[in-house]
Tab-separated table of N, CA and C in Angstrom:
chain	number	residue	atom	x	y	z
K	1	MET	N	111.890	108.543	97.271
K	1	MET	CA	110.510	108.872	95.632
K	1	MET	C	110.801	107.645	94.929
K	2	PHE	N	109.515	107.559	94.650
K	2	PHE	CA	109.399	106.310	93.549
K	2	PHE	C	109.166	107.170	92.579
K	3	SER	N	109.852	106.557	91.465
K	3	SER	CA	109.994	106.526	89.641
K	3	SER	C	108.050	105.951	89.637
K	4	GLU	N	108.234	106.761	88.163
K	4	GLU	CA	106.853	106.623	86.981
K	4	GLU	C	107.067	104.808	87.679
K	5	ASN	N	107.552	104.247	86.735
K	5	ASN	CA	107.991	103.024	86.800
K	5	ASN	C	107.132	101.478	87.996
K	6	ASP	N	107.732	102.363	89.293
K	6	ASP	CA	107.564	101.752	90.131
K	6	ASP	C	105.869	101.987	90.767
K	7	LEU	N	106.216	103.319	90.137
K	7	LEU	CA	104.061	103.450	90.942
K	7	LEU	C	103.485	103.001	90.405
K	8	LYS	N	103.703	103.007	88.411
K	8	LYS	CA	102.855	101.923	87.734
K	8	LYS	C	102.852	100.482	88.044
K	9	GLN	N	104.016	99.738	88.898
K	9	GLN	CA	103.873	98.589	89.254
K	9	GLN	C	103.014	98.262	90.726
K	10	ILE	N	102.963	99.487	90.957
K	10	ILE	CA	102.485	99.819	92.348
K	10	ILE	C	101.189	99.768	92.311
K	11	LYS	N	100.936	100.256	91.375
K	11	LYS	CA	99.032	100.463	90.700
K	11	LYS	C	98.234	99.435	90.292
K	12	ASN	N	99.456	98.708	89.730
K	12	ASN	CA	99.344	96.882	89.571
K	12	ASN	C	98.279	96.307	90.216
K	13	LEU	N	99.324	96.342	90.909
K	13	LEU	CA	99.697	95.460	92.591
K	13	LEU	C	98.624	95.847	93.235
K	14	VAL	N	97.965	97.070	92.845
K	14	VAL	CA	96.880	97.327	93.829
K	14	VAL	C	95.528	96.978	93.504
K	15	LYS	N	95.529	97.247	92.099
K	15	LYS	CA	94.773	97.176	91.392
K	15	LYS	C	94.093	95.162	91.118
K	16	SER	N	95.034	94.356	90.699
K	16	SER	CA	95.344	93.013	91.819
K	16	SER	C	94.486	92.833	93.116
K	17	PHE	N	94.794	93.296	93.589
K	17	PHE	CA	94.637	92.562	95.106
K	17	PHE	C	93.130	93.202	95.197
K	18	LEU	N	93.008	94.341	94.505
K	18	LEU	CA	91.221	94.754	94.760
K	18	LEU	C	90.432	94.133	94.137
K	19	ASN	N	90.701	93.507	92.724
K	19	ASN	CA	90.277	92.192	92.480
K	19	ASN	C	90.296	90.969	92.957
K	20	THR	N	90.979	90.740	94.039
K	20	THR	CA	90.773	89.723	94.395
K	20	THR	C	90.483	89.464	95.702
K	21	LYS	N	91.222	90.339	96.727
K	21	LYS	CA	90.541	90.733	97.924
K	21	LYS	C	89.567	91.675	98.042
K	22	LYS	N	88.608	92.307	97.479
K	22	LYS	CA	87.413	92.747	97.132
K	22	LYS	C	88.128	94.465	97.821
K	23	TYR	N	89.429	94.666	98.362
K	23	TYR	CA	88.976	96.103	99.159
K	23	TYR	C	90.788	96.909	98.253
K	24	PHE	N	90.980	97.937	98.638
K	24	PHE	CA	91.998	98.230	98.524
K	24	PHE	C	92.940	97.956	100.090
K	25	PRO	N	94.507	97.770	98.704
K	25	PRO	CA	95.234	97.579	100.136
K	25	PRO	C	95.776	98.361	101.296
K	26	PHE	N	96.323	97.872	101.938
K	26	PHE	CA	97.269	99.050	102.692
K	26	PHE	C	98.661	98.640	102.412
K	27	VAL	N	99.700	99.172	102.571
K	27	VAL	CA	100.890	99.000	102.642
K	27	VAL	C	101.256	97.737	102.916
K	28	GLU	N	101.166	97.278	104.196
K	28	GLU	CA	101.279	96.168	104.963
K	28	GLU	C	100.912	95.244	104.120
K	29	ASP	N	99.922	95.503	103.631
K	29	ASP	CA	99.040	94.045	102.662
K	29	ASP	C	99.895	93.841	101.723
K	30	LEU	N	99.987	94.605	101.158
K	30	LEU	CA	101.268	94.557	99.440
K	30	LEU	C	102.294	93.782	99.776
K	31	MET	N	103.035	94.235	100.706
K	31	MET	CA	104.249	93.823	101.903
K	31	MET	C	103.415	92.258	101.768
K	32	LYS	N	102.832	92.056	102.126
K	32	LYS	CA	102.494	90.499	102.950
K	32	LYS	C	102.263	89.499	101.515
K	33	GLU	N	101.345	90.677	100.905
K	33	GLU	CA	100.869	89.744	99.747
K	33	GLU	C	101.920	89.307	98.470
K	34	TYR	N	102.230	90.424	98.363
K	34	TYR	CA	103.215	90.368	97.404
K	34	TYR	C	105.024	90.613	97.827
K	35	GLN	N	105.333	88.873	98.753
K	35	GLN	CA	106.914	89.646	99.711
K	35	GLN	C	107.595	89.728	98.555
K	36	VAL	N	107.588	88.345	97.291
K	36	VAL	CA	108.892	88.089	96.206
K	36	VAL	C	109.294	89.726	95.456
K	37	ILE	N	107.771	90.310	95.509
K	37	ILE	CA	108.127	91.715	94.123
K	37	ILE	C	108.138	92.787	94.839
K	38	PHE	N	107.600	93.173	96.286
K	38	PHE	CA	107.247	94.288	96.923
K	38	PHE	C	108.260	94.596	97.740
K	39	PRO	N	108.587	95.594	97.574
K	39	PRO	CA	109.828	96.016	98.723
K	39	PRO	C	109.653	95.725	100.362
K	40	GLN	N	110.363	95.014	100.786
K	40	GLN	CA	110.131	94.453	102.272
K	40	GLN	C	111.057	95.396	103.720
K	41	ASP	N	111.408	96.368	102.900
K	41	ASP	CA	112.664	97.358	104.262
K	41	ASP	C	112.212	98.825	103.570
K	42	LEU	N	111.101	99.074	103.336
K	42	LEU	CA	110.443	100.674	102.933
K	42	LEU	C	110.950	101.767	104.282
K	43	SER	N	111.395	102.611	104.084
K	43	SER	CA	111.192	103.627	104.927
K	43	SER	C	109.440	104.110	105.578
K	44	ASP	N	109.309	104.603	106.447
K	44	ASP	CA	108.008	105.296	107.216
K	44	ASP	C	107.848	106.319	106.141
K	45	GLU	N	108.751	107.122	105.666
K	45	GLU	CA	108.390	107.902	104.283
K	45	GLU	C	107.915	107.402	103.055
K	46	GLU	N	108.703	106.167	102.623
K	46	GLU	CA	108.454	105.601	101.479
K	46	GLU	C	106.601	104.745	101.699
K	47	LYS	N	106.209	104.293	103.123
K	47	LYS	CA	105.110	104.032	102.945
K	47	LYS	C	104.209	105.249	103.408
K	48	GLU	N	104.218	106.159	103.508
K	48	GLU	CA	102.723	107.051	103.866
K	48	GLU	C	103.320	107.142	102.079
K	49	GLN	N	104.317	107.763	101.417
K	49	GLN	CA	104.058	108.300	100.112
K	49	GLN	C	103.587	106.587	99.349
K	50	ILE	N	103.631	105.347	99.265
K	50	ILE	CA	102.285	104.925	98.931
K	50	ILE	C	101.390	104.472	99.714
K	51	GLU	N	101.069	105.400	100.995
K	51	GLU	CA	99.369	105.265	101.473
K	51	GLU	C	98.604	106.868	100.391
K	52	ASN	N	99.584	107.607	100.273
K	52	ASN	CA	98.895	108.753	99.447
K	52	ASN	C	98.545	108.506	98.439
K	53	PHE	N	99.154	107.442	97.831
K	53	PHE	CA	98.928	107.052	96.610
K	53	PHE	C	98.008	105.781	96.316
K	54	ILE	N	97.524	104.992	97.352
K	54	ILE	CA	96.539	103.957	97.269
K	54	ILE	C	95.577	105.150	97.394
K	55	ASN	N	95.478	105.966	98.650
K	55	ASN	CA	94.391	106.850	98.407
K	55	ASN	C	93.668	107.923	97.300
K	56	GLN	N	95.211	108.150	96.366
K	56	GLN	CA	94.396	108.696	95.214
K	56	GLN	C	93.937	108.219	94.340
K	57	LEU	N	94.265	106.719	94.118
K	57	LEU	CA	94.065	105.545	93.341
K	57	LEU	C	92.746	105.037	94.060
K	58	ILE	N	92.009	105.422	95.315
K	58	ILE	CA	90.835	104.999	95.605
K	58	ILE	C	90.043	106.312	95.347
K	59	LEU	N	90.273	108.167	95.412
K	59	LEU	CA	89.517	108.718	94.636
K	59	LEU	C	89.469	108.625	93.055
K	60	ASP	N	90.564	108.090	92.431
K	60	ASP	CA	90.683	107.849	91.555
K	60	ASP	C	89.274	106.914	90.638
K	61	TYR	N	88.980	105.424	91.505
K	61	TYR	CA	88.496	104.324	91.178
K	61	TYR	C	87.035	104.638	91.609
K	62	LEU	N	86.571	105.719	92.819
K	62	LEU	CA	85.129	106.481	93.116
K	62	LEU	C	84.926	106.971	91.615
K	63	LYS	N	85.772	108.024	91.034
K	63	LYS	CA	85.690	109.058	89.935
K	63	LYS	C	84.560	108.317	88.533
K	64	SER	N	85.597	106.837	88.576
K	64	SER	CA	85.484	106.042	87.823
K	64	SER	C	84.557	105.596	87.889
K	65	LYS	N	83.374	104.697	88.526
K	65	LYS	CA	82.694	104.675	88.702
K	65	LYS	C	81.162	104.766	88.198
K	66	HIS	N	81.045	106.005	88.083
K	66	HIS	CA	79.661	106.493	87.699
K	66	HIS	C	78.572	106.376	88.277
K	67	THR	N	78.308	105.786	89.022
K	67	THR	CA	77.305	105.241	90.309
K	67	THR	C	76.719	106.675	90.932
K	68	LYS	N	75.518	106.895	91.472
K	68	LYS	CA	75.229	107.938	92.834
K	68	LYS	C	75.778	107.335	93.864
K	69	GLY	N	75.965	106.182	94.146
K	69	GLY	CA	76.343	105.799	95.365
K	69	GLY	C	78.029	106.269	95.589
K	70	SER	N	78.685	105.911	94.015
K	70	SER	CA	80.435	106.492	94.000
K	70	SER	C	80.505	108.138	94.340
K	71	LYS	N	79.159	108.571	93.495
K	71	LYS	CA	79.360	110.231	93.692
K	71	LYS	C	79.229	110.768	95.276
K	72	ILE	N	78.325	110.548	95.956
K	72	ILE	CA	78.170	110.419	96.681
K	72	ILE	C	79.181	110.322	97.960
K	73	LEU	N	80.034	108.996	98.029
K	73	LEU	CA	80.906	109.073	98.992
K	73	LEU	C	82.627	109.616	98.416
K	74	LEU	N	82.449	109.555	96.994
K	74	LEU	CA	83.452	110.185	96.233
K	74	LEU	C	83.398	112.074	97.624
K	75	ASN	N	82.386	112.878	97.150
K	75	ASN	CA	81.635	114.085	97.442
K	75	ASN	C	82.210	113.978	99.536
K	76	ILE	N	81.646	112.999	99.882
K	76	ILE	CA	82.236	112.646	101.307
K	76	ILE	C	83.594	112.434	101.358
K	77	PHE	N	84.139	112.153	100.632
K	77	PHE	CA	85.734	111.692	100.852
K	77	PHE	C	86.343	113.447	100.935
K	78	GLN	N	86.393	114.129	99.540
K	78	GLN	CA	86.536	115.029	99.361
K	78	GLN	C	86.266	116.018	100.458
K	79	ARG	N	84.954	116.547	100.863
K	79	ARG	CA	84.333	117.564	101.940
K	79	ARG	C	85.458	116.896	103.475
K	80	ASN	N	85.916	115.634	103.504
K	80	ASN	CA	86.423	115.314	104.471
K	80	ASN	C	88.100	114.705	105.024
K	81	ASP	N	88.644	115.291	103.840
K	81	ASP	CA	89.557	115.440	103.125
K	81	ASP	C	90.154	114.258	104.240
K	82	GLU	N	90.761	114.881	105.608
K	82	GLU	CA	91.462	114.693	106.779
K	82	GLU	C	90.964	113.240	107.216
K	83	LEU	N	89.455	113.522	107.356
K	83	LEU	CA	88.996	112.725	108.597
K	83	LEU	C	89.120	111.263	107.744
K	84	TRP	N	88.687	110.918	106.609
K	84	TRP	CA	88.554	109.887	106.053
K	84	TRP	C	90.208	109.091	106.165
K	85	LYS	N	91.418	109.479	106.102
K	85	LYS	CA	92.221	109.543	105.496
K	85	LYS	C	93.010	108.717	106.905
K	86	LYS	N	92.219	109.546	107.718
K	86	LYS	CA	92.425	109.078	109.512
K	86	LYS	C	92.368	107.885	109.808
K	87	PHE	N	90.356	107.841	109.481
K	87	PHE	CA	89.881	106.585	109.801
K	87	PHE	C	90.844	105.112	108.796
K	88	ARG	N	90.732	105.640	107.708
K	88	ARG	CA	91.608	104.300	106.713
K	88	ARG	C	92.797	103.797	107.585
K	89	LYS	N	93.644	105.050	107.963
K	89	LYS	CA	94.647	104.507	108.435
K	89	LYS	C	94.921	103.728	110.024
K	90	LEU	N	93.526	103.995	110.458
K	90	LEU	CA	93.336	103.208	111.691
K	90	LEU	C	92.684	102.653	111.707
K	91	ASN	N	92.508	102.066	110.525
K	91	ASN	CA	91.140	101.179	109.856
K	91	ASN	C	91.313	99.758	109.950
K	92	ASN	N	92.068	99.221	111.399
K	92	ASN	CA	92.562	97.845	111.683
K	92	ASN	C	92.287	96.954	112.991
K	93	GLU	N	92.282	96.264	113.090
K	93	GLU	CA	91.618	95.412	114.273
K	93	GLU	C	92.661	96.068	116.013
K	94	ASN	N	93.921	96.124	115.394
K	94	ASN	CA	94.636	96.588	116.450
K	94	ASN	C	93.897	98.283	117.455
K	95	ASN	N	93.185	98.701	116.704
K	95	ASN	CA	92.973	100.178	116.946
K	95	ASN	C	91.377	100.446	117.643
K	96	PHE	N	90.685	99.017	117.283
K	96	PHE	CA	89.379	98.772	117.488
K	96	PHE	C	89.083	99.578	119.203
K	97	ASN	N	89.418	99.195	119.976
K	97	ASN	CA	89.072	100.088	121.329
K	97	ASN	C	90.319	101.299	121.500
K	98	ASP	N	90.745	101.833	120.827
K	98	ASP	CA	91.501	103.177	120.794
K	98	ASP	C	90.296	104.379	120.772
K	99	SER	N	90.840	105.035	121.790
K	99	SER	CA	89.468	106.267	121.712
K	99	SER	C	89.317	106.558	120.847
K	100	GLU	N	91.076	107.376	119.839
K	100	GLU	CA	90.870	108.117	119.341
K	100	GLU	C	90.091	107.703	118.043
K	101	PHE	N	90.536	106.081	117.651
K	101	PHE	CA	89.738	105.056	116.772
K	101	PHE	C	88.257	105.326	116.373
K	102	LYS	N	87.096	105.257	118.299
K	102	LYS	CA	86.175	104.775	118.296
K	102	LYS	C	85.606	106.316	118.115
K	103	LYS	N	86.152	107.767	118.346
K	103	LYS	CA	85.619	108.759	117.902
K	103	LYS	C	85.974	109.065	116.486
K	104	ILE	N	86.476	108.597	115.827
K	104	ILE	CA	86.575	108.942	114.594
K	104	ILE	C	85.627	107.959	113.374
K	105	TRP	N	85.370	106.899	114.063
K	105	TRP	CA	84.175	105.637	113.579
K	105	TRP	C	83.536	106.538	113.848
K	106	LYS	N	82.600	107.237	114.774
K	106	LYS	CA	81.450	107.633	114.962
K	106	LYS	C	81.504	108.875	113.818
K	107	GLN	N	82.357	109.555	113.515
K	107	GLN	CA	81.780	110.833	112.888
K	107	GLN	C	82.048	109.799	111.311
K	108	MET	N	82.866	109.110	110.966
K	108	MET	CA	82.645	108.404	109.451
K	108	MET	C	81.331	107.326	109.742
K	109	GLU	N	81.016	107.073	110.374
K	109	GLU	CA	79.655	105.782	110.537
K	109	GLU	C	78.768	107.144	110.460
K	110	GLU	N	78.741	108.817	110.475
K	110	GLU	CA	77.335	109.407	110.514
K	110	GLU	C	77.206	110.043	108.859
K	111	LEU	N	79.038	110.407	108.506
K	111	LEU	CA	78.897	110.691	107.003
K	111	LEU	C	78.386	109.691	106.267
K	112	ILE	N	78.870	108.517	106.844
K	112	ILE	CA	78.519	107.101	105.159
K	112	ILE	C	77.132	106.763	105.821
K	113	MET	N	76.653	106.849	106.948
K	113	MET	CA	74.721	106.653	106.683
K	113	MET	C	74.274	108.226	106.293
K	114	LYS	N	74.462	109.421	106.560
K	114	LYS	CA	73.872	110.360	105.724
K	114	LYS	C	74.032	109.942	103.973
K	115	GLY	N	74.913	109.267	103.429
K	115	GLY	CA	74.964	109.391	102.192
K	115	GLY	C	74.291	108.076	101.232
K	116	GLU	N	74.376	107.339	102.560
K	116	GLU	CA	73.082	106.232	102.525
K	116	GLU	C	71.740	106.371	102.241
K	117	ASP	N	71.203	107.690	102.988
K	117	ASP	CA	70.103	108.559	103.030
K	117	ASP	C	69.769	108.932	102.213
K	118	GLN	N	70.990	109.864	101.867
K	118	GLN	CA	71.112	110.941	100.321
K	118	GLN	C	70.868	109.863	99.232
K	119	LEU	N	70.955	108.930	99.210
K	119	LEU	CA	71.417	107.581	97.611
K	119	LEU	C	69.739	107.275	97.837
K	120	THR	N	69.253	106.765	99.250
K	120	THR	CA	67.941	106.420	99.103
K	120	THR	C	66.789	107.240	98.780
K	121	GLU	N	67.082	108.426	99.328
K	121	GLU	CA	66.032	109.448	98.999
K	121	GLU	C	66.345	110.183	97.366
K	122	LYS	N	67.314	110.008	96.712
K	122	LYS	CA	67.249	110.042	94.925
K	122	LYS	C	67.081	109.183	94.531
K	123	LEU	N	67.066	107.627	95.007
K	123	LEU	CA	66.194	106.636	94.272
K	123	LEU	C	65.054	106.373	94.276
K	124	VAL	N	64.296	106.851	94.844
K	124	VAL	CA	63.094	107.075	96.109
K	124	VAL	C	62.481	108.205	94.832
K	125	TRP	N	63.181	109.456	95.039
K	125	TRP	CA	62.830	110.550	94.253
K	125	TRP	C	62.366	109.983	92.393
K	126	SER	N	63.355	109.432	92.333
K	126	SER	CA	63.574	108.964	91.053
K	126	SER	C	62.775	108.025	90.329
K	127	LYS	N	61.709	107.253	91.357
K	127	LYS	CA	61.119	106.481	91.969
K	127	LYS	C	61.714	105.596	90.834
K	128	SER	N	63.246	104.731	91.178
K	128	SER	CA	64.071	103.915	90.610
K	128	SER	C	63.780	102.766	91.489
K	129	MET	N	63.965	101.729	90.722
K	129	MET	CA	63.442	99.819	91.278
K	129	MET	C	65.011	99.852	92.014
K	130	GLY	N	64.808	98.553	92.691
K	130	GLY	CA	66.609	98.312	93.125
K	130	GLY	C	66.925	99.240	93.964
K	131	ILE	N	66.286	99.920	95.313
K	131	ILE	CA	67.195	100.828	96.309
K	131	ILE	C	67.780	99.511	97.235
K	132	GLN	N	67.235	98.595	97.564
K	132	GLN	CA	68.315	97.300	98.006
K	132	GLN	C	69.503	96.853	97.070
K	133	LYS	N	69.281	96.635	95.892
K	133	LYS	CA	71.098	96.638	94.685
K	133	LYS	C	71.365	97.943	95.249
K	134	ALA	N	71.260	99.582	94.892
K	134	ALA	CA	72.017	100.260	94.916
K	134	ALA	C	73.117	100.665	96.679
K	135	SER	N	71.689	100.046	97.807
K	135	SER	CA	72.750	100.673	98.777
K	135	SER	C	73.881	99.439	99.270
K	136	ASP	N	73.266	98.245	98.530
K	136	ASP	CA	74.105	97.126	98.684
K	136	ASP	C	75.977	97.611	98.074
K	137	ALA	N	75.454	98.009	97.123
K	137	ALA	CA	76.367	98.225	95.451
K	137	ALA	C	77.611	99.167	96.345
K	138	TYR	N	76.550	100.577	97.527
K	138	TYR	CA	77.350	101.521	97.746
K	138	TYR	C	78.696	100.912	99.160
K	139	TYR	N	78.040	100.412	99.382
K	139	TYR	CA	78.534	99.281	101.039
K	139	TYR	C	79.242	98.456	100.785
K	140	ASP	N	79.533	98.416	98.942
K	140	ASP	CA	80.970	97.766	98.598
K	140	ASP	C	81.738	98.646	98.284
K	141	LEU	N	81.490	99.608	98.364
K	141	LEU	CA	82.510	100.523	97.670
K	141	LEU	C	83.412	101.653	99.400
K	142	VAL	N	82.460	100.774	100.265
K	142	VAL	CA	82.655	101.489	101.806
K	142	VAL	C	83.439	100.489	102.115
K	143	TYR	N	82.790	99.306	101.792
K	143	TYR	CA	83.952	97.925	102.076
K	143	TYR	C	85.089	98.163	101.488
K	144	ALA	N	85.331	98.035	100.182
K	144	ALA	CA	86.748	98.310	99.283
K	144	ALA	C	87.719	99.926	99.896
K	145	VAL	N	87.413	100.691	100.360
K	145	VAL	CA	88.023	101.647	101.108
K	145	VAL	C	87.983	101.400	102.645
K	146	PHE	N	87.172	100.791	103.088
K	146	PHE	CA	87.608	100.384	104.907
K	146	PHE	C	86.905	99.062	105.061
K	147	PRO	N	87.893	98.488	105.093
K	147	PRO	CA	87.835	96.657	104.813
K	147	PRO	C	87.147	96.085	106.446
K	148	LEU	N	87.312	96.722	107.149
K	148	LEU	CA	86.555	96.678	108.620
K	148	LEU	C	85.786	97.300	108.868
K	149	TRP	N	84.860	97.578	107.709
K	149	TRP	CA	83.651	98.351	108.355
K	149	TRP	C	82.347	97.576	108.853
K	150	ASN	N	82.521	95.978	108.377
K	150	ASN	CA	81.834	95.397	108.848
K	150	ASN	C	81.532	94.746	109.735
K	151	LYS	N	82.952	94.831	110.747
K	151	LYS	CA	83.167	94.482	111.769
K	151	LYS	C	82.684	95.053	113.084
K	152	LEU	N	82.558	96.410	112.586
K	152	LEU	CA	83.174	98.135	114.000
K	152	LEU	C	81.604	97.734	114.096
């Protein structure tokens, strides 16, 4: 178990990583990027606890954005909690050819595309200008959560 101070430090490292790399890190990213200050001898249980904490930070981040796109993405994640977490966990190049990854990828792709359709529809009905800008911002959020999305 991590103390409150440990979690605060992890949160600060995640924010710093997000600001520089533009995506939410995985535990391995934190271990690699912050070798000097981040523990390198984590148990599987500790790694899972940190991943769960990062997943909560992702949800909190989406809640804080107050955009139509972030609300749609948050809704997708809340309705498909296990699916997005599993996809995020598998979101690395080593899994690109894995049949389970491909199956989950197709499900997530369908949800993300439906989210983009909802966003576009809302903007068209509100006669909002900047549909492309809103779509780009939506996919920036998608890439922040699933950094390899554009490589799939």
